[in-house]
């Protein structure tokens, strides 16, 4: 027997009072199950259908009271502990770009208009981040394999035919040059979340197939010299394997094999990747402005933005910047623990380790402890590709946090349905 029209009207009136439309479908299923169950029990006790319907509605309670209670219970949440550090770090980065362009000895920064361009990147990224609040990220799940395939095709074309900028091939779209290689770790984290959500790493064939998919982007990038992106991809793949229940031996085997070439390159050819000689840092110059010539640090607005902060504003500014990103990373890993479905866990973990690895590698490079170049400090370094992707990633993480309780609702619905 279908749901009585009285039930339909009751459920619709309840949902009208629930502002979070994401939970409407689940709420409707749950309430209808309860109403049907109570109706059947009443009819089995000898009541007529009309009496059973009225009794079931009476037991559910007043529409306004129930609707307000459910609205309060499922009120959309914004993770301000995630949003505020992102805003603060972005403002910090934009301030540094302003200082670089208008108050530094680096005249090339004025020609590049780093402040205006950065402002445009931040605005675009913020708009995309906010727009994701009305997007159902679960729709990405069904396109995970297609997303991976398209990413690999574009990456192959760029490696073979891309326009090289500082030795790294870019995607040339005429007036627009996109650092797609820098975007690849983010795209892989999103694709792998759907591909490996129910992956059986114990199956030999599945294991080899999984290793193959993860190794392909690493192999493609070996000829580009983009070691920082290769390391990020290896870390993302390792995190995906861990969250998707691969054994520790399997993770170590993959990460170890994939890291051999990048490690040898850094050890054997450190001068090729180093842009900053740590011996040129003078403690007397810290906090008094960078007096070095522009030729000494060609990437002061990107890779070495922390070094520039140190020279121009002192240790307090650097510690504040690192503290903001550090707090953000800690919060991201906390969100990983809050979500329940495997897809969401892999998605959040994959994006979180990208931010964490970027920050660690960036710190080591700025302190002269690593010769690795091409590592952007999240939300601070100059660059359109990484700023926009980082903002989009935060938007995805915010909507995952907002919808994290839906998994539990669906689970309870299934339990109610199976018990009938």
CSV table of C-alpha atoms in Angstrom, one decimal:
chain,number,residue,atom,x,y,z
A,1,UNK,CA,0.0,0.0,0.0
A,2,UNK,CA,1.4,3.4,-0.9
A,3,UNK,CA,1.9,6.3,1.5
A,4,UNK,CA,-1.3,7.9,2.4
A,5,UNK,CA,-1.8,11.5,1.1
A,6,UNK,CA,-2.1,12.6,4.7
A,7,UNK,CA,1.4,11.2,5.3
A,8,UNK,CA,2.7,13.1,2.2
A,9,UNK,CA,1.3,16.4,3.4
A,10,UNK,CA,2.7,15.9,6.9
A,11,UNK,CA,6.2,15.1,5.6
A,12,UNK,CA,6.2,18.0,3.2
A,13,UNK,CA,5.1,20.4,6.0
A,14,UNK,CA,7.9,19.0,8.2
A,15,UNK,CA,10.6,19.5,5.5
A,16,UNK,CA,9.4,23.0,4.8
A,17,UNK,CA,10.8,23.9,8.3
A,18,UNK,CA,14.1,22.3,7.7
A,19,UNK,CA,16.5,24.8,5.9
A,20,UNK,CA,19.2,22.2,5.1
A,21,UNK,CA,17.8,20.8,1.9
A,22,UNK,CA,20.7,18.2,1.8
A,23,UNK,CA,18.9,16.1,4.4
A,24,UNK,CA,15.3,16.4,3.0
A,25,UNK,CA,15.5,13.1,1.1
A,26,UNK,CA,16.8,11.2,4.1
A,27,UNK,CA,14.3,12.8,6.5
A,28,UNK,CA,11.4,12.0,4.2
A,29,UNK,CA,12.5,8.3,4.0
A,30,UNK,CA,12.9,8.1,7.8
A,31,UNK,CA,9.6,9.7,8.7
A,32,UNK,CA,7.6,7.7,6.1
A,33,UNK,CA,9.1,4.5,7.4
A,34,UNK,CA,8.0,5.4,10.9
A,35,UNK,CA,4.5,6.4,9.8
A,36,UNK,CA,4.0,3.2,7.8
A,37,UNK,CA,5.3,1.1,10.6
A,38,UNK,CA,2.9,2.7,13.2
A,39,UNK,CA,0.0,2.5,10.7
A,40,UNK,CA,0.5,-1.2,10.1
A,41,UNK,CA,0.8,-1.9,13.8
A,42,UNK,CA,-2.5,0.0,14.5
A,43,UNK,CA,-4.3,-1.8,11.7
A,44,UNK,CA,-3.1,-5.2,13.1
A,45,UNK,CA,-4.7,-4.2,16.4
A,46,UNK,CA,-8.1,-3.8,14.7
A,47,UNK,CA,-8.2,-0.1,13.8
A,48,UNK,CA,-9.5,1.1,10.5
A,49,UNK,CA,-7.1,2.6,8.0
A,50,UNK,CA,-8.3,6.1,8.7
A,51,UNK,CA,-8.0,5.6,12.4
A,52,UNK,CA,-4.6,4.0,12.0
A,53,UNK,CA,-3.4,7.0,9.9
A,54,UNK,CA,-4.7,9.5,12.5
A,55,UNK,CA,-3.1,7.6,15.3
A,56,UNK,CA,0.3,7.4,13.5
A,57,UNK,CA,0.2,11.2,12.9
A,58,UNK,CA,-0.7,11.8,16.5
A,59,UNK,CA,2.2,9.8,17.7
A,60,UNK,CA,4.7,11.7,15.4
A,61,UNK,CA,3.6,14.9,17.1
A,62,UNK,CA,2.9,18.5,15.9
A,63,UNK,CA,4.4,19.4,12.5
A,64,UNK,CA,5.9,22.7,13.8
A,65,UNK,CA,7.5,21.2,16.8
A,66,UNK,CA,9.0,18.2,14.9
A,67,UNK,CA,10.1,20.5,12.0
A,68,UNK,CA,11.8,22.9,14.3
A,69,UNK,CA,13.6,20.1,16.2
A,70,UNK,CA,14.9,18.5,13.0
A,71,UNK,CA,15.9,21.9,11.6
A,72,UNK,CA,18.0,22.5,14.7
A,73,UNK,CA,19.5,19.0,14.6
A,74,UNK,CA,20.4,19.3,10.9
A,75,UNK,CA,21.4,22.9,10.8
A,76,UNK,CA,24.2,23.4,8.1
A,77,UNK,CA,27.5,23.9,9.8
A,78,UNK,CA,30.4,25.9,8.6
A,79,UNK,CA,33.8,24.9,9.9
A,80,UNK,CA,35.1,28.3,11.0
A,81,UNK,CA,38.3,26.7,12.3
A,82,UNK,CA,39.0,25.8,8.7
A,83,UNK,CA,37.7,29.0,7.0
A,84,UNK,CA,39.4,31.6,9.3
A,85,UNK,CA,43.0,30.3,8.9
A,86,UNK,CA,42.5,30.2,5.1
A,87,UNK,CA,41.3,33.8,5.1
A,88,UNK,CA,44.1,35.0,7.3
A,89,UNK,CA,46.8,33.2,5.3
A,90,UNK,CA,45.4,34.6,2.1
A,91,UNK,CA,45.4,38.1,3.5
A,92,UNK,CA,48.9,37.6,4.7
A,93,UNK,CA,50.0,36.4,1.2
A,94,UNK,CA,48.2,39.3,-0.5
A,95,UNK,CA,49.9,41.8,1.9
A,96,UNK,CA,53.3,40.3,1.1
A,97,UNK,CA,52.6,40.6,-2.7
A,98,UNK,CA,51.6,44.3,-2.1
A,99,UNK,CA,54.9,44.9,-0.2
A,100,UNK,CA,56.9,43.1,-2.9
A,101,UNK,CA,55.4,45.2,-5.7
A,102,UNK,CA,55.4,48.6,-4.1
A,103,UNK,CA,58.1,48.6,-1.3
A,104,UNK,CA,60.8,46.2,-2.3
A,105,UNK,CA,64.0,46.4,-4.4
A,106,UNK,CA,62.7,43.8,-6.8
A,107,UNK,CA,61.6,45.9,-9.7
A,108,UNK,CA,60.6,42.9,-11.7
A,109,UNK,CA,57.7,42.4,-9.3
A,110,UNK,CA,56.3,45.8,-10.3
A,111,UNK,CA,56.5,44.8,-13.9
A,112,UNK,CA,54.7,41.5,-13.1
A,113,UNK,CA,52.0,43.3,-11.1
A,114,UNK,CA,52.1,40.6,-8.5
A,115,UNK,CA,49.7,42.4,-6.2
A,116,UNK,CA,46.9,42.9,-8.7
A,117,UNK,CA,47.3,39.5,-10.2
A,118,UNK,CA,47.3,37.9,-6.8
A,119,UNK,CA,44.2,39.8,-5.8
A,120,UNK,CA,42.4,38.5,-8.9
A,121,UNK,CA,43.5,34.9,-8.2
A,122,UNK,CA,42.2,35.2,-4.6
A,123,UNK,CA,38.9,36.6,-5.6
A,124,UNK,CA,38.4,33.9,-8.3
A,125,UNK,CA,39.4,31.2,-5.8
A,126,UNK,CA,37.1,32.6,-3.1
A,127,UNK,CA,34.1,32.7,-5.5
A,128,UNK,CA,34.7,29.1,-6.6
A,129,UNK,CA,35.1,28.0,-3.0
A,130,UNK,CA,31.8,29.7,-2.0
A,131,UNK,CA,30.0,28.3,-5.0
A,132,UNK,CA,30.7,24.8,-3.9
A,133,UNK,CA,28.4,25.3,-0.9
A,134,UNK,CA,25.5,24.4,-3.2
A,135,UNK,CA,27.3,21.6,-5.0
A,136,UNK,CA,26.8,18.0,-4.2
A,137,UNK,CA,30.4,16.7,-4.2
A,138,UNK,CA,29.1,13.1,-4.2
A,139,UNK,CA,28.4,13.6,-7.9
A,140,UNK,CA,32.1,13.5,-8.5
A,141,UNK,CA,32.2,9.9,-7.4
A,142,UNK,CA,30.6,8.5,-10.5
A,143,UNK,CA,33.1,10.4,-12.7
A,144,UNK,CA,36.2,9.3,-10.8
A,145,UNK,CA,37.6,7.0,-13.5
A,146,UNK,CA,36.8,9.5,-16.3
A,147,UNK,CA,38.5,12.2,-14.3
A,148,UNK,CA,41.6,10.1,-13.9
A,149,UNK,CA,41.8,9.3,-17.6
A,150,UNK,CA,41.3,12.9,-18.7
A,151,UNK,CA,44.0,14.0,-16.2
A,152,UNK,CA,46.4,11.5,-17.6
A,153,UNK,CA,45.7,12.5,-21.2
A,154,UNK,CA,46.2,16.2,-20.6
A,155,UNK,CA,49.4,15.4,-18.5
A,156,UNK,CA,50.8,13.3,-21.4
A,157,UNK,CA,50.1,16.1,-24.0
A,158,UNK,CA,51.7,18.7,-21.7
A,159,UNK,CA,54.8,16.6,-21.1
A,160,UNK,CA,55.2,16.0,-24.8
A,161,UNK,CA,54.2,19.3,-26.3
A,162,UNK,CA,53.8,21.8,-23.4
A,163,UNK,CA,55.4,25.2,-23.4
A,164,UNK,CA,58.3,25.2,-21.0
A,165,UNK,CA,58.6,27.9,-18.3
A,166,UNK,CA,61.7,27.6,-16.1
A,167,UNK,CA,62.1,24.1,-17.4
A,168,UNK,CA,58.6,22.9,-16.4
A,169,UNK,CA,56.1,22.3,-19.3
A,170,UNK,CA,52.9,24.4,-19.0
A,171,UNK,CA,49.5,24.0,-20.7
A,172,UNK,CA,49.4,26.7,-23.4
A,173,UNK,CA,46.0,28.1,-24.0
A,174,UNK,CA,47.1,31.1,-26.0
A,175,UNK,CA,47.0,34.1,-23.7
A,176,UNK,CA,46.8,31.8,-20.7
A,177,UNK,CA,49.5,29.5,-19.5
A,178,UNK,CA,48.4,27.0,-16.8
A,179,UNK,CA,50.8,25.0,-14.6
A,180,UNK,CA,48.8,21.8,-15.0
A,181,UNK,CA,51.6,19.8,-13.4
A,182,UNK,CA,51.1,21.8,-10.2
A,183,UNK,CA,47.4,20.9,-10.3
A,184,UNK,CA,47.9,17.2,-10.9
A,185,UNK,CA,48.2,16.1,-7.2
A,186,UNK,CA,44.9,17.8,-6.4
A,187,UNK,CA,43.1,16.2,-9.4
A,188,UNK,CA,44.5,12.8,-8.5
A,189,UNK,CA,43.4,13.1,-4.9
A,190,UNK,CA,39.8,13.7,-6.0
A,191,UNK,CA,39.9,10.9,-8.7
A,192,UNK,CA,41.5,8.3,-6.4
A,193,UNK,CA,38.9,8.9,-3.7
A,194,UNK,CA,36.2,7.4,-5.9
A,195,UNK,CA,38.4,4.8,-7.6
A,196,UNK,CA,39.9,3.3,-4.4
A,197,UNK,CA,36.9,3.7,-2.0
A,198,UNK,CA,36.2,-0.1,-2.0
A,199,UNK,CA,39.5,-1.3,-3.3
A,200,UNK,CA,40.6,-4.8,-2.4
A,201,UNK,CA,44.4,-4.6,-2.0
A,202,UNK,CA,44.6,-8.3,-1.0
A,203,UNK,CA,43.7,-9.3,-4.6
A,204,UNK,CA,46.9,-9.6,-6.5
A,205,UNK,CA,45.4,-8.4,-9.8
A,206,UNK,CA,43.7,-5.4,-8.1
A,207,UNK,CA,47.0,-4.6,-6.3
A,208,UNK,CA,49.0,-4.5,-9.5
A,209,UNK,CA,46.3,-2.5,-11.3
A,210,UNK,CA,46.2,0.0,-8.4
A,211,UNK,CA,50.0,0.4,-8.4
A,212,UNK,CA,49.9,0.9,-12.1
A,213,UNK,CA,47.4,3.7,-12.0
A,214,UNK,CA,49.4,5.4,-9.2
A,215,UNK,CA,52.7,4.9,-11.0
A,216,UNK,CA,51.6,6.4,-14.3
A,217,UNK,CA,51.6,10.1,-13.3
A,218,UNK,CA,55.0,9.6,-11.6
A,219,UNK,CA,56.5,8.0,-14.7
A,220,UNK,CA,55.1,10.8,-16.9
A,221,UNK,CA,56.6,13.5,-14.8
A,222,UNK,CA,60.1,11.9,-14.5
A,223,UNK,CA,61.3,13.7,-17.6
A,224,UNK,CA,60.0,17.1,-16.6
A,225,UNK,CA,62.2,17.9,-13.6
A,226,UNK,CA,59.1,18.7,-11.5
A,227,UNK,CA,60.3,16.8,-8.5
A,228,UNK,CA,58.1,18.6,-6.0
A,229,UNK,CA,55.0,17.5,-7.9
A,230,UNK,CA,56.3,14.0,-8.1
A,231,UNK,CA,56.8,13.9,-4.3
A,232,UNK,CA,53.3,15.3,-3.7
A,233,UNK,CA,51.8,12.6,-6.0
A,234,UNK,CA,53.8,9.9,-4.1
A,235,UNK,CA,52.5,11.2,-0.8
A,236,UNK,CA,48.9,11.4,-2.0
A,237,UNK,CA,49.1,7.8,-3.4
A,238,UNK,CA,50.5,6.6,-0.1
A,239,UNK,CA,47.8,8.3,1.9
A,240,UNK,CA,45.1,6.9,-0.4
A,241,UNK,CA,46.5,3.4,0.1
A,242,UNK,CA,46.6,3.7,3.8
A,243,UNK,CA,43.0,5.0,4.1
A,244,UNK,CA,41.8,2.4,1.6
A,245,UNK,CA,43.1,-0.4,3.8
A,246,UNK,CA,46.3,-1.4,2.0
A,247,UNK,CA,48.9,-3.1,4.1
A,248,UNK,CA,51.9,-1.2,5.4
A,249,UNK,CA,54.2,-3.4,3.3
A,250,UNK,CA,52.3,-2.6,0.2
A,251,UNK,CA,52.5,1.2,1.0
A,252,UNK,CA,56.2,1.0,1.7
A,253,UNK,CA,56.8,-1.0,-1.5
A,254,UNK,CA,55.1,1.5,-3.7
A,255,UNK,CA,56.5,4.6,-2.0
A,256,UNK,CA,60.0,3.2,-1.9
A,257,UNK,CA,60.0,2.2,-5.6
A,258,UNK,CA,58.5,5.5,-6.7
A,259,UNK,CA,60.9,7.6,-4.6
A,260,UNK,CA,64.2,6.1,-6.0
A,261,UNK,CA,64.5,8.5,-9.0
A,262,UNK,CA,63.5,11.7,-7.2
A,263,UNK,CA,65.9,10.9,-4.3
A,264,UNK,CA,68.8,10.2,-6.7
A,265,UNK,CA,68.1,13.5,-8.6
A,266,UNK,CA,68.1,15.5,-5.4
A,267,UNK,CA,71.3,13.9,-4.1
A,268,UNK,CA,73.3,13.8,-7.3
A,269,UNK,CA,72.1,17.1,-8.8
A,270,UNK,CA,71.3,19.4,-5.9
A,271,UNK,CA,72.6,22.5,-7.7
A,272,UNK,CA,70.1,22.0,-10.5
A,273,UNK,CA,67.1,22.4,-8.2
A,274,UNK,CA,68.5,24.9,-5.7
A,275,UNK,CA,67.4,28.5,-6.2
A,276,UNK,CA,68.6,29.9,-2.9
A,277,UNK,CA,72.1,29.4,-1.4
A,278,UNK,CA,71.5,29.2,2.4
A,279,UNK,CA,75.0,30.6,2.9
A,280,UNK,CA,73.9,34.0,1.5
A,281,UNK,CA,71.5,34.5,4.4
A,282,UNK,CA,72.9,37.0,6.9
A,283,UNK,CA,71.4,37.2,10.3
A,284,UNK,CA,72.1,41.0,10.4
A,285,UNK,CA,69.7,41.5,7.5
A,286,UNK,CA,66.7,39.7,9.1
A,287,UNK,CA,63.9,42.1,9.7
A,288,UNK,CA,65.7,44.9,7.9
A,289,UNK,CA,64.6,44.2,4.3
A,290,UNK,CA,66.2,42.0,1.7
A,291,UNK,CA,69.2,43.8,0.2
A,292,UNK,CA,70.2,40.9,-2.1
A,293,UNK,CA,70.0,41.6,-5.8
A,294,UNK,CA,67.0,40.2,-7.7
A,295,UNK,CA,69.2,37.7,-9.5
A,296,UNK,CA,70.1,36.0,-6.3
A,297,UNK,CA,66.6,34.8,-5.7
A,298,UNK,CA,64.6,34.6,-8.9
A,299,UNK,CA,61.5,33.0,-7.2
A,300,UNK,CA,61.2,35.2,-4.1
A,301,UNK,CA,57.4,35.7,-4.7
A,302,UNK,CA,56.8,31.9,-5.0
A,303,UNK,CA,59.2,29.3,-3.6
A,304,UNK,CA,61.0,31.7,-1.2
A,305,UNK,CA,58.2,33.8,0.1
A,306,UNK,CA,59.0,32.7,3.7
A,307,UNK,CA,62.6,33.8,3.2
A,308,UNK,CA,61.4,37.2,2.0
A,309,UNK,CA,59.1,37.5,5.1
A,310,UNK,CA,62.0,36.7,7.3
A,311,UNK,CA,64.2,39.4,5.8
A,312,UNK,CA,61.5,42.0,5.6
A,313,UNK,CA,59.4,41.4,8.7
A,314,UNK,CA,61.4,39.2,11.0
A,315,UNK,CA,60.9,35.9,12.7
A,316,UNK,CA,57.5,36.8,14.3
A,317,UNK,CA,55.9,37.2,10.8
A,318,UNK,CA,57.3,33.9,9.6
A,319,UNK,CA,56.2,32.1,12.8
A,320,UNK,CA,52.7,33.6,12.4
A,321,UNK,CA,52.5,32.5,8.8
A,322,UNK,CA,53.7,29.0,9.6
A,323,UNK,CA,51.4,28.8,12.6
A,324,UNK,CA,48.3,29.7,10.4
A,325,UNK,CA,49.1,27.0,7.9
A,326,UNK,CA,50.0,24.5,10.7
A,327,UNK,CA,46.7,25.1,12.4
A,328,UNK,CA,44.9,24.6,9.1
A,329,UNK,CA,46.6,21.3,8.5
A,330,UNK,CA,45.9,20.0,12.0
A,331,UNK,CA,42.2,20.9,11.5
A,332,UNK,CA,42.1,19.1,8.1
A,333,UNK,CA,43.4,15.9,9.7
A,334,UNK,CA,40.8,16.3,12.5
A,335,UNK,CA,38.1,16.6,9.8
A,336,UNK,CA,39.3,13.3,8.4
A,337,UNK,CA,38.4,11.6,11.7
A,338,UNK,CA,34.9,13.1,11.7
A,339,UNK,CA,33.8,11.7,8.3
A,340,UNK,CA,32.6,8.1,8.1
A,341,UNK,CA,32.3,7.0,4.5
A,342,UNK,CA,35.4,5.6,2.8
A,343,UNK,CA,35.0,8.0,-0.2
A,344,UNK,CA,35.0,11.1,2.1
A,345,UNK,CA,37.8,9.8,4.2
A,346,UNK,CA,40.1,9.2,1.2
A,347,UNK,CA,39.1,12.6,-0.3
A,348,UNK,CA,39.8,14.6,2.9
A,349,UNK,CA,43.0,12.6,3.6
A,350,UNK,CA,44.4,13.0,0.1
A,351,UNK,CA,43.8,16.8,0.0
A,352,UNK,CA,45.1,17.2,3.6
A,353,UNK,CA,48.5,15.5,2.9
A,354,UNK,CA,49.0,17.8,-0.1
A,355,UNK,CA,48.8,20.9,2.1
A,356,UNK,CA,50.9,19.2,4.8
A,357,UNK,CA,53.6,18.1,2.3
A,358,UNK,CA,53.7,21.5,0.6
A,359,UNK,CA,54.3,23.2,3.9
A,360,UNK,CA,57.0,20.9,5.0
A,361,UNK,CA,58.9,20.9,1.7
A,362,UNK,CA,58.5,24.7,1.5
A,363,UNK,CA,59.9,25.2,5.0
A,364,UNK,CA,62.9,23.0,4.3
A,365,UNK,CA,63.6,24.8,1.1
A,366,UNK,CA,63.3,28.3,2.7
A,367,UNK,CA,65.5,27.3,5.5
A,368,UNK,CA,68.2,26.0,3.1
A,369,UNK,CA,67.8,22.4,4.3
A,370,UNK,CA,66.5,21.2,0.9
A,371,UNK,CA,67.5,21.9,-2.7
A,372,UNK,CA,64.0,21.2,-3.9
A,373,UNK,CA,62.4,24.0,-5.9
A,374,UNK,CA,58.9,24.5,-7.3
A,375,UNK,CA,57.1,24.2,-3.9
A,376,UNK,CA,54.4,26.7,-3.2
A,377,UNK,CA,53.5,27.8,0.3
A,378,UNK,CA,49.7,27.1,0.5
A,379,UNK,CA,47.6,30.3,0.1
A,380,UNK,CA,50.6,32.6,0.2
A,381,UNK,CA,53.0,32.0,-2.7
A,382,UNK,CA,52.2,33.8,-5.9
A,383,UNK,CA,50.5,31.8,-8.6
A,384,UNK,CA,47.1,31.4,-10.2
A,385,UNK,CA,46.9,27.6,-10.6
A,386,UNK,CA,47.8,26.6,-7.0
A,387,UNK,CA,45.8,29.4,-5.4
A,388,UNK,CA,42.6,28.6,-7.3
A,389,UNK,CA,43.0,24.8,-6.7
A,390,UNK,CA,43.7,25.3,-3.0
A,391,UNK,CA,40.6,27.4,-2.6
A,392,UNK,CA,38.5,24.8,-4.5
A,393,UNK,CA,40.0,22.1,-2.3
A,394,UNK,CA,39.0,24.0,0.8
A,395,UNK,CA,35.5,24.4,-0.6
A,396,UNK,CA,35.2,20.6,-1.1
A,397,UNK,CA,36.5,20.0,2.4
A,398,UNK,CA,33.9,22.5,3.8
A,399,UNK,CA,31.0,20.8,2.1
A,400,UNK,CA,32.3,17.4,3.2
A,401,UNK,CA,32.3,18.7,6.8
A,402,UNK,CA,28.8,20.2,6.3
A,403,UNK,CA,27.4,16.9,5.0
A,404,UNK,CA,29.3,14.6,7.3
A,405,UNK,CA,26.2,13.6,9.3
A,406,UNK,CA,24.3,12.5,6.2
A,407,UNK,CA,26.2,9.2,6.1
A,408,UNK,CA,24.8,8.4,9.6
A,409,UNK,CA,21.3,9.3,8.5
A,410,UNK,CA,21.5,7.0,5.5
A,411,UNK,CA,22.8,4.2,7.7
A,412,UNK,CA,19.9,4.6,10.1
A,413,UNK,CA,17.5,4.6,7.2
A,414,UNK,CA,18.9,1.3,5.9
A,415,UNK,CA,18.7,-0.2,9.4
A,416,UNK,CA,15.0,0.9,9.8
A,417,UNK,CA,14.2,-0.5,6.3
A,418,UNK,CA,15.9,-3.8,6.9
A,419,UNK,CA,14.2,-4.3,10.2
A,420,UNK,CA,10.8,-4.1,8.7
